[in-house]
mmCIF file of C-alpha atoms and ligand atoms in Angstrom:
data_model
loop_
_atom_site.group_PDB
_atom_site.id
_atom_site.type_symbol
_atom_site.label_atom_id
_atom_site.label_comp_id
_atom_site.label_asym_id
_atom_site.label_seq_id
_atom_site.Cartn_x
_atom_site.Cartn_y
_atom_site.Cartn_z
ATOM 1 C CA MET R 1 -17.182 -11.763 25.097
ATOM 2 C CA TYR R 2 -13.551 -11.462 26.120
ATOM 3 C CA VAL R 3 -11.230 -8.711 24.996
ATOM 4 C CA TYR R 4 -7.452 -8.745 25.106
ATOM 5 C CA LEU R 5 -6.267 -5.614 26.894
ATOM 6 C CA ASN R 6 -2.584 -5.032 27.611
ATOM 7 C CA GLY R 7 -1.655 -8.674 28.034
ATOM 8 C CA LYS R 8 -4.836 -9.924 29.728
ATOM 9 C CA LEU R 9 -8.103 -11.373 28.500
ATOM 10 C CA VAL R 10 -10.873 -9.529 30.301
ATOM 11 C CA PRO R 11 -14.687 -9.596 30.015
ATOM 12 C CA ALA R 12 -15.857 -6.929 27.519
ATOM 13 C CA LYS R 13 -17.463 -4.881 30.341
ATOM 14 C CA GLU R 14 -14.082 -4.542 32.031
ATOM 15 C CA ALA R 15 -12.195 -3.748 28.825
ATOM 16 C CA VAL R 16 -11.936 -0.002 29.400
ATOM 17 C CA VAL R 17 -9.287 2.460 28.307
ATOM 18 C CA SER R 18 -8.355 5.681 30.077
ATOM 19 C CA VAL R 19 -9.786 9.030 28.972
ATOM 20 C CA PHE R 20 -6.150 10.152 28.994
ATOM 21 C CA ASP R 21 -5.244 7.643 26.310
ATOM 22 C CA HIS R 22 -3.739 9.499 23.378
ATOM 23 C CA GLY R 23 -5.631 7.203 21.000
ATOM 24 C CA PHE R 24 -8.821 8.745 22.403
ATOM 25 C CA LEU R 25 -7.482 12.277 22.757
ATOM 26 C CA TYR R 26 -5.632 12.574 19.443
ATOM 27 C CA GLY R 27 -6.276 9.507 17.282
ATOM 28 C CA ASP R 28 -2.635 8.709 17.996
ATOM 29 C CA GLY R 29 -2.196 5.037 17.197
ATOM 30 C CA VAL R 30 -2.456 2.344 14.559
ATOM 31 C CA TYR R 31 -4.602 -0.696 13.923
ATOM 32 C CA GLU R 32 -5.297 -3.729 11.765
ATOM 33 C CA THR R 33 -8.445 -5.550 10.737
ATOM 34 C CA LEU R 34 -8.051 -9.259 10.116
ATOM 35 C CA ARG R 35 -10.360 -12.023 8.955
ATOM 36 C CA VAL R 36 -10.551 -15.521 10.352
ATOM 37 C CA TYR R 37 -11.673 -18.426 8.182
ATOM 38 C CA ASP R 38 -12.417 -21.710 9.937
ATOM 39 C CA GLY R 39 -10.158 -20.848 12.852
ATOM 40 C CA VAL R 40 -7.265 -19.615 10.708
ATOM 41 C CA VAL R 41 -6.280 -15.935 10.606
ATOM 42 C CA PHE R 42 -5.799 -15.140 6.924
ATOM 43 C CA MET R 43 -2.465 -13.559 5.946
ATOM 44 C CA LEU R 44 -1.584 -12.954 9.567
ATOM 45 C CA ASP R 45 2.094 -12.299 8.829
ATOM 46 C CA GLU R 46 1.261 -9.678 6.214
ATOM 47 C CA HIS R 47 -1.159 -7.895 8.560
ATOM 48 C CA LEU R 48 1.335 -7.883 11.419
ATOM 49 C CA SER R 49 4.098 -6.620 9.123
ATOM 50 C CA ARG R 50 1.841 -3.759 8.108
ATOM 51 C CA LEU R 51 1.015 -3.057 11.770
ATOM 52 C CA TYR R 52 4.715 -2.812 12.660
ATOM 53 C CA ARG R 53 5.347 -0.680 9.566
ATOM 54 C CA SER R 54 2.483 1.689 10.463
ATOM 55 C CA SER R 55 3.683 1.939 14.055
ATOM 56 C CA SER R 56 7.268 2.627 13.017
ATOM 57 C CA LEU R 57 6.025 5.367 10.654
ATOM 58 C CA ILE R 58 4.500 7.152 13.662
ATOM 59 C CA GLY R 59 7.483 6.438 15.914
ATOM 60 C CA LEU R 60 5.539 4.041 18.148
ATOM 61 C CA THR R 61 7.353 0.981 19.435
ATOM 62 C CA ILE R 62 5.228 -2.105 19.998
ATOM 63 C CA PRO R 63 6.768 -3.771 23.053
ATOM 64 C CA PHE R 64 6.033 -7.305 21.791
ATOM 65 C CA ALA R 65 7.453 -9.545 19.111
ATOM 66 C CA LYS R 66 5.195 -10.593 16.247
ATOM 67 C CA ASP R 67 4.871 -14.119 17.653
ATOM 68 C CA HIS R 68 3.531 -12.805 20.923
ATOM 69 C CA LEU R 69 0.798 -10.891 19.089
ATOM 70 C CA LYS R 70 0.022 -13.953 16.951
ATOM 71 C CA ILE R 71 -0.548 -16.077 20.047
ATOM 72 C CA SER R 72 -2.598 -13.325 21.688
ATOM 73 C CA ILE R 73 -4.856 -13.116 18.623
ATOM 74 C CA TYR R 74 -5.457 -16.867 18.706
ATOM 75 C CA GLU R 75 -6.014 -16.795 22.479
ATOM 76 C CA THR R 76 -8.650 -14.109 21.985
ATOM 77 C CA LEU R 77 -10.385 -16.216 19.330
ATOM 78 C CA ILE R 78 -10.290 -19.321 21.515
ATOM 79 C CA ALA R 79 -11.630 -17.445 24.558
ATOM 80 C CA ASN R 80 -14.597 -16.393 22.433
ATOM 81 C CA SER R 81 -14.970 -19.714 20.559
ATOM 82 C CA LEU R 82 -14.800 -17.869 17.263
ATOM 83 C CA ARG R 83 -13.826 -19.679 14.074
ATOM 84 C CA ASN R 84 -15.236 -17.317 11.446
ATOM 85 C CA ALA R 85 -14.565 -13.883 12.678
ATOM 86 C CA TYR R 86 -13.344 -10.384 12.352
ATOM 87 C CA VAL R 87 -10.405 -9.298 14.505
ATOM 88 C CA ARG R 88 -9.493 -5.737 15.293
ATOM 89 C CA LEU R 89 -6.042 -5.153 16.741
ATOM 90 C CA THR R 90 -5.483 -1.636 18.035
ATOM 91 C CA VAL R 91 -2.274 -0.119 19.366
ATOM 92 C CA SER R 92 -2.543 3.400 20.707
ATOM 93 C CA ARG R 93 0.207 5.640 22.043
ATOM 94 C CA GLY R 94 -1.165 4.904 25.502
ATOM 95 C CA LYS R 95 -2.111 6.830 28.605
ATOM 96 C CA GLY R 96 -0.366 10.133 29.250
ATOM 97 C CA SER R 97 -0.972 13.699 30.331
ATOM 98 C CA ILE R 98 -2.695 16.077 27.958
ATOM 99 C CA GLY R 99 -0.283 17.274 25.274
ATOM 100 C CA LEU R 100 0.884 16.083 21.896
ATOM 101 C CA ASP R 101 4.321 14.871 22.949
ATOM 102 C CA PRO R 102 4.395 11.079 22.475
ATOM 103 C CA ASP R 103 6.924 10.860 25.328
ATOM 104 C CA LEU R 104 4.089 11.717 27.717
ATOM 105 C CA CYS R 105 2.896 8.120 27.235
ATOM 106 C CA PRO R 106 5.213 5.538 28.793
ATOM 107 C CA GLU R 107 3.426 2.463 27.404
ATOM 108 C CA PRO R 108 1.164 1.819 24.416
ATOM 109 C CA THR R 109 -2.324 0.436 24.897
ATOM 110 C CA ILE R 110 -2.892 -2.826 23.037
ATOM 111 C CA VAL R 111 -6.380 -4.154 22.413
ATOM 112 C CA ILE R 112 -7.546 -7.216 20.480
ATOM 113 C CA MET R 113 -11.259 -7.581 19.825
ATOM 114 C CA ALA R 114 -12.801 -10.495 17.960
ATOM 115 C CA GLN R 115 -16.371 -10.714 16.791
ATOM 116 C CA GLU R 116 -18.384 -13.106 14.732
ATOM 117 C CA LEU R 117 -18.312 -11.981 11.133
ATOM 118 C CA LYS R 118 -21.808 -11.445 9.821
ATOM 119 C CA ALA R 119 -21.911 -12.336 6.141
ATOM 120 C CA TYR R 120 -22.602 -9.456 3.780
ATOM 121 C CA PRO R 121 -25.932 -9.819 1.985
ATOM 122 C CA LYS R 122 -25.656 -12.191 -0.991
ATOM 123 C CA SER R 123 -27.304 -9.544 -3.134
ATOM 124 C CA PHE R 124 -24.235 -7.312 -2.705
ATOM 125 C CA TYR R 125 -22.136 -9.906 -4.534
ATOM 126 C CA GLU R 126 -24.840 -10.794 -7.047
ATOM 127 C CA LYS R 127 -26.016 -7.294 -7.915
ATOM 128 C CA GLY R 128 -23.062 -5.124 -6.912
ATOM 129 C CA ILE R 129 -22.874 -2.105 -4.663
ATOM 130 C CA SER R 130 -22.845 1.615 -5.455
ATOM 131 C CA LEU R 131 -20.042 4.136 -5.135
ATOM 132 C CA SER R 132 -19.877 7.904 -5.299
ATOM 133 C CA ILE R 133 -16.879 10.125 -5.755
ATOM 134 C CA ALA R 134 -16.538 12.339 -2.694
ATOM 135 C CA LYS R 135 -15.583 16.001 -2.573
ATOM 136 C CA THR R 136 -13.352 15.250 0.405
ATOM 137 C CA ARG R 137 -9.837 14.625 -0.902
ATOM 138 C CA ARG R 138 -7.588 11.848 0.372
ATOM 139 C CA ASN R 139 -4.944 13.025 2.824
ATOM 140 C CA LEU R 140 -1.735 14.130 1.198
ATOM 141 C CA LYS R 141 1.057 11.569 1.440
ATOM 142 C CA GLU R 142 3.156 14.402 2.825
ATOM 143 C CA ALA R 143 0.569 15.147 5.544
ATOM 144 C CA ILE R 144 -0.811 11.902 7.008
ATOM 145 C CA ASN R 145 0.407 9.236 4.650
ATOM 146 C CA PRO R 146 -2.520 6.916 3.802
ATOM 147 C CA ARG R 147 0.004 4.048 4.001
ATOM 148 C CA ILE R 148 -0.174 4.451 7.764
ATOM 149 C CA LYS R 149 -3.195 2.526 8.989
ATOM 150 C CA SER R 150 -3.775 5.015 11.749
ATOM 151 C CA LEU R 151 -6.536 5.604 14.270
ATOM 152 C CA ASN R 152 -6.885 9.058 12.769
ATOM 153 C CA PHE R 153 -9.767 8.232 10.439
ATOM 154 C CA LEU R 154 -11.529 11.557 10.095
ATOM 155 C CA ASN R 155 -10.462 11.962 6.460
ATOM 156 C CA ASN R 156 -12.298 8.734 5.607
ATOM 157 C CA ILE R 157 -15.242 9.508 7.908
ATOM 158 C CA LEU R 158 -15.858 12.832 6.144
ATOM 159 C CA ALA R 159 -15.971 10.984 2.809
ATOM 160 C CA LYS R 160 -18.236 8.312 4.329
ATOM 161 C CA ILE R 161 -20.670 11.028 5.468
ATOM 162 C CA GLU R 162 -20.810 12.215 1.851
ATOM 163 C CA ALA R 163 -21.483 8.668 0.627
ATOM 164 C CA LYS R 164 -24.317 8.298 3.131
ATOM 165 C CA LYS R 165 -25.846 11.570 1.954
ATOM 166 C CA ALA R 166 -25.531 10.385 -1.654
ATOM 167 C CA GLY R 167 -27.167 7.081 -0.704
ATOM 168 C CA THR R 168 -24.171 5.014 -1.828
ATOM 169 C CA TYR R 169 -22.353 2.200 -0.058
ATOM 170 C CA GLU R 170 -18.830 3.543 -0.342
ATOM 171 C CA ALA R 171 -17.101 6.790 -1.302
ATOM 172 C CA VAL R 172 -14.101 7.028 -3.587
ATOM 173 C CA MET R 173 -11.648 9.803 -2.846
ATOM 174 C CA LEU R 174 -9.460 11.711 -5.297
ATOM 175 C CA ASN R 175 -6.090 13.084 -4.233
ATOM 176 C CA VAL R 176 -5.226 16.777 -4.452
ATOM 177 C CA ASN R 177 -4.134 16.225 -8.060
ATOM 178 C CA ARG R 178 -7.623 14.930 -8.897
ATOM 179 C CA LYS R 179 -6.331 11.390 -9.364
ATOM 180 C CA LEU R 180 -8.348 8.401 -8.095
ATOM 181 C CA THR R 181 -7.108 6.935 -4.816
ATOM 182 C CA GLU R 182 -9.288 4.531 -2.826
ATOM 183 C CA GLY R 183 -12.470 4.069 -0.849
ATOM 184 C CA THR R 184 -12.940 4.919 2.823
ATOM 185 C CA ILE R 185 -12.284 1.298 3.812
ATOM 186 C CA SER R 186 -11.377 -0.313 0.500
ATOM 187 C CA ASN R 187 -9.090 -0.302 -2.514
ATOM 188 C CA LEU R 188 -10.428 0.373 -5.991
ATOM 189 C CA PHE R 189 -10.062 -1.683 -9.181
ATOM 190 C CA PHE R 190 -11.634 -1.351 -12.612
ATOM 191 C CA SER R 191 -11.152 -2.913 -16.001
ATOM 192 C CA LYS R 192 -11.113 -1.239 -19.347
ATOM 193 C CA GLY R 193 -10.587 -2.979 -22.676
ATOM 194 C CA GLY R 194 -9.463 -6.140 -20.880
ATOM 195 C CA ILE R 195 -6.829 -4.351 -18.773
ATOM 196 C CA LEU R 196 -7.168 -4.428 -15.009
ATOM 197 C CA CYS R 197 -6.413 -1.003 -13.548
ATOM 198 C CA THR R 198 -5.807 0.161 -9.982
ATOM 199 C CA PRO R 199 -4.383 3.382 -8.538
ATOM 200 C CA SER R 200 -0.715 2.955 -7.651
ATOM 201 C CA LEU R 201 0.639 3.344 -4.127
ATOM 202 C CA GLU R 202 2.182 6.651 -5.275
ATOM 203 C CA CYS R 203 -1.337 8.102 -5.623
ATOM 204 C CA GLY R 204 -1.575 8.008 -1.815
ATOM 205 C CA ILE R 205 -3.460 4.896 -0.730
ATOM 206 C CA LEU R 206 -3.294 2.181 1.878
ATOM 207 C CA ASP R 207 -1.244 -0.764 0.693
ATOM 208 C CA GLY R 208 -4.226 -3.113 1.058
ATOM 209 C CA ILE R 209 -3.407 -6.737 1.799
ATOM 210 C CA THR R 210 -6.344 -7.827 -0.385
ATOM 211 C CA ARG R 211 -5.246 -5.446 -3.141
ATOM 212 C CA GLY R 212 -1.756 -6.932 -3.056
ATOM 213 C CA LEU R 213 -3.092 -10.467 -3.375
ATOM 214 C CA ILE R 214 -5.471 -9.522 -6.198
ATOM 215 C CA VAL R 215 -2.553 -8.015 -8.147
ATOM 216 C CA VAL R 216 -0.572 -11.254 -7.688
ATOM 217 C CA LEU R 217 -3.543 -13.410 -8.723
ATOM 218 C CA ALA R 218 -4.327 -11.233 -11.758
ATOM 219 C CA LEU R 219 -0.745 -11.511 -12.987
ATOM 220 C CA ARG R 220 -0.697 -15.235 -12.248
ATOM 221 C CA ASP R 221 -3.854 -15.607 -14.352
ATOM 222 C CA GLY R 222 -2.146 -13.775 -17.219
ATOM 223 C CA LEU R 223 -4.307 -10.653 -17.015
ATOM 224 C CA MET R 224 -2.887 -7.382 -18.254
ATOM 225 C CA MET R 225 -2.540 -4.882 -15.421
ATOM 226 C CA LYS R 226 -1.913 -1.216 -15.055
ATOM 227 C CA GLU R 227 -1.076 0.330 -11.697
ATOM 228 C CA GLY R 228 -0.880 4.057 -12.151
ATOM 229 C CA GLU R 229 -2.647 7.403 -12.088
ATOM 230 C CA PHE R 230 -6.270 7.563 -13.190
ATOM 231 C CA ILE R 231 -8.932 10.238 -13.308
ATOM 232 C CA ARG R 232 -12.638 10.012 -12.549
ATOM 233 C CA GLU R 233 -13.510 9.725 -16.261
ATOM 234 C CA ASP R 234 -11.420 6.531 -16.448
ATOM 235 C CA LEU R 235 -13.662 5.053 -13.794
ATOM 236 C CA TYR R 236 -16.868 6.278 -15.453
ATOM 237 C CA SER R 237 -15.828 4.731 -18.783
ATOM 238 C CA ALA R 238 -14.728 1.399 -17.242
ATOM 239 C CA ASP R 239 -16.259 -1.955 -18.216
ATOM 240 C CA GLU R 240 -16.144 -3.445 -14.706
ATOM 241 C CA VAL R 241 -15.506 -1.991 -11.267
ATOM 242 C CA PHE R 242 -14.873 -3.663 -7.919
ATOM 243 C CA ILE R 243 -13.508 -2.819 -4.494
ATOM 244 C CA THR R 244 -11.465 -4.974 -2.127
ATOM 245 C CA ASN R 245 -10.747 -5.307 1.544
ATOM 246 C CA THR R 246 -10.108 -8.006 4.110
ATOM 247 C CA THR R 247 -13.740 -8.520 5.063
ATOM 248 C CA LEU R 248 -15.467 -7.689 1.741
ATOM 249 C CA GLU R 249 -12.933 -9.702 -0.314
ATOM 250 C CA VAL R 250 -13.855 -8.751 -3.914
ATOM 251 C CA MET R 251 -17.050 -6.721 -4.002
ATOM 252 C CA PRO R 252 -18.532 -5.943 -7.429
ATOM 253 C CA VAL R 253 -19.703 -2.390 -8.124
ATOM 254 C CA SER R 254 -22.761 -1.784 -10.285
ATOM 255 C CA LYS R 255 -22.883 2.011 -10.080
ATOM 256 C CA VAL R 256 -20.510 4.965 -9.677
ATOM 257 C CA ASP R 257 -22.366 8.278 -9.480
ATOM 258 C CA GLY R 258 -24.708 8.112 -12.506
ATOM 259 C CA GLN R 259 -22.737 5.436 -14.364
ATOM 260 C CA LYS R 260 -23.851 1.780 -14.407
ATOM 261 C CA TYR R 261 -21.771 -1.384 -14.865
ATOM 262 C CA ALA R 262 -22.476 -5.044 -15.388
ATOM 263 C CA ILE R 263 -20.766 -7.544 -13.087
ATOM 264 C CA GLY R 264 -18.282 -8.941 -15.531
ATOM 265 C CA ASN R 265 -16.092 -11.976 -15.936
ATOM 266 C CA MET R 266 -12.905 -10.404 -14.659
ATOM 267 C CA THR R 267 -14.513 -9.558 -11.308
ATOM 268 C CA LYS R 268 -15.970 -13.062 -11.028
ATOM 269 C CA LEU R 269 -12.701 -14.721 -12.015
ATOM 270 C CA LEU R 270 -10.693 -12.741 -9.483
ATOM 271 C CA HIS R 271 -13.138 -13.333 -6.662
ATOM 272 C CA LYS R 272 -13.041 -17.062 -7.408
ATOM 273 C CA ALA R 273 -9.236 -17.034 -7.500
ATOM 274 C CA TYR R 274 -9.205 -15.158 -4.185
ATOM 275 C CA ARG R 275 -11.508 -17.737 -2.588
ATOM 276 C CA THR R 276 -9.321 -20.569 -3.876
ATOM 277 C CA GLU R 277 -6.326 -18.836 -2.346
ATOM 278 C CA VAL R 278 -8.123 -18.486 1.003
ATOM 279 C CA ASN R 279 -9.004 -22.193 1.016
ATOM 280 C CA ALA R 280 -5.434 -23.201 0.135
ATOM 281 C CA TYR R 281 -4.048 -20.920 2.846
ATOM 282 C CA VAL R 282 -6.374 -22.356 5.496
ATOM 283 C CA ALA R 283 -5.562 -25.929 4.451
ATOM 284 C CA ASN R 284 -1.820 -25.138 4.530
ATOM 285 C CA VAL R 285 -1.896 -23.633 8.003
ATOM 286 C CA LYS R 286 -3.849 -26.631 9.290
ATOM 287 C CA ALA R 287 -1.424 -29.049 7.636
ATOM 288 C CA GLU R 288 1.562 -27.316 9.230
ATOM 289 C CA GLY R 289 0.976 -28.926 12.593
ATOM 290 C CA PRO R 290 -1.045 -28.755 15.773
ATOM 291 C CA SER R 291 -2.884 -25.483 15.996
ATOM 292 C CA LEU R 292 -3.544 -23.507 19.120
ATOM 293 C CA TRP R 293 -7.109 -24.771 18.909
ATOM 294 C CA GLY R 294 -5.828 -28.319 19.355
ATOM 295 C CA TYR R 295 -8.399 -29.792 16.953
ATOM 296 C CA GLU R 296 -6.110 -31.424 14.405
HETATM 297 N N1 PMP W 1 -8.052 1.400 2.124
HETATM 298 C C1 PMP W 1 -8.461 1.810 3.332
HETATM 299 C C2 PMP W 1 -8.509 3.274 3.618
HETATM 300 C C3 PMP W 1 -8.825 0.875 4.314
HETATM 301 O O1 PMP W 1 -9.235 1.293 5.516
HETATM 302 C C4 PMP W 1 -8.792 -0.498 4.003
HETATM 303 C C5 PMP W 1 -9.214 -1.517 5.027
HETATM 304 N N2 PMP W 1 -8.166 -1.892 5.843
HETATM 305 C C6 PMP W 1 -8.343 -0.892 2.722
HETATM 306 C C7 PMP W 1 -7.981 0.090 1.811
HETATM 307 C C8 PMP W 1 -8.221 -2.350 2.361
HETATM 308 O O2 PMP W 1 -7.142 -2.948 3.033
HETATM 309 P P1 PMP W 1 -7.077 -4.515 3.326
HETATM 310 O O3 PMP W 1 -7.231 -5.209 2.016
HETATM 311 O O4 PMP W 1 -5.730 -4.722 3.909
HETATM 312 O O5 PMP W 1 -8.195 -4.836 4.261
#
């Protein structure tokens, strides 16, 4: 396995980062998770835009243009012969002396890791997964804004620990105003009386790329949608529930705390529409011209 580290592809064993890296010392950095379908990185532009937005929100300048990172991602995939994969792109503040001042770090550390994506068990999609509402509250927007996809993940990890103790797959966090926000690695959707509902960005969530696409597809399919503030009882009384992220796509939920749900038509319809969109995207990218893989 080869890892991209600061401009070079190196064997995984040699891909080491300093103990003085502020990503390690303080969780000071940002990242993206991307999914590769048949050699094509899905919604690459959107993910890179979010990476640059996250980094600008923490005052971190990425010393490369988007195109450079795009090529580096593809080079990493090619070096590992990966066509269906998961890519993690990490940018940390970099190596510096101990201390919080970002100016202690002259250069960011940039890492691209790609791994084969192991399919989630079919039963997850057929039977649904379980959620529990955590006691841990989502970070305040005014503290660490959840819009920043940062390396500082302890908020989510604390909620994940609760989910593990509860024996559920994913935790849902409320904000300090007791409004629903999102999962530890996913966005939350539910339907009620035929209306598709999802917490708005104002509730303090990550602007999920999958979430954004699902909203577009739902509107395109003529579904009624409500993005807003919701409480836990709205979720308990929902007809259908699902979560989304880049690797899970649309994952049906069959249980939240004690409440059970059937996997309904809206969830199935949206997952199908998402898949169709993925296929069209992959076909489009391939039709655009010779790829870095050189197979067309
Ligand atoms: N919320 C959180 C906290 C996440 O970590 C993720 C995964 N990146 C998501 C939502 C879903 O985002 P996306 O659809 O862009 O993968």
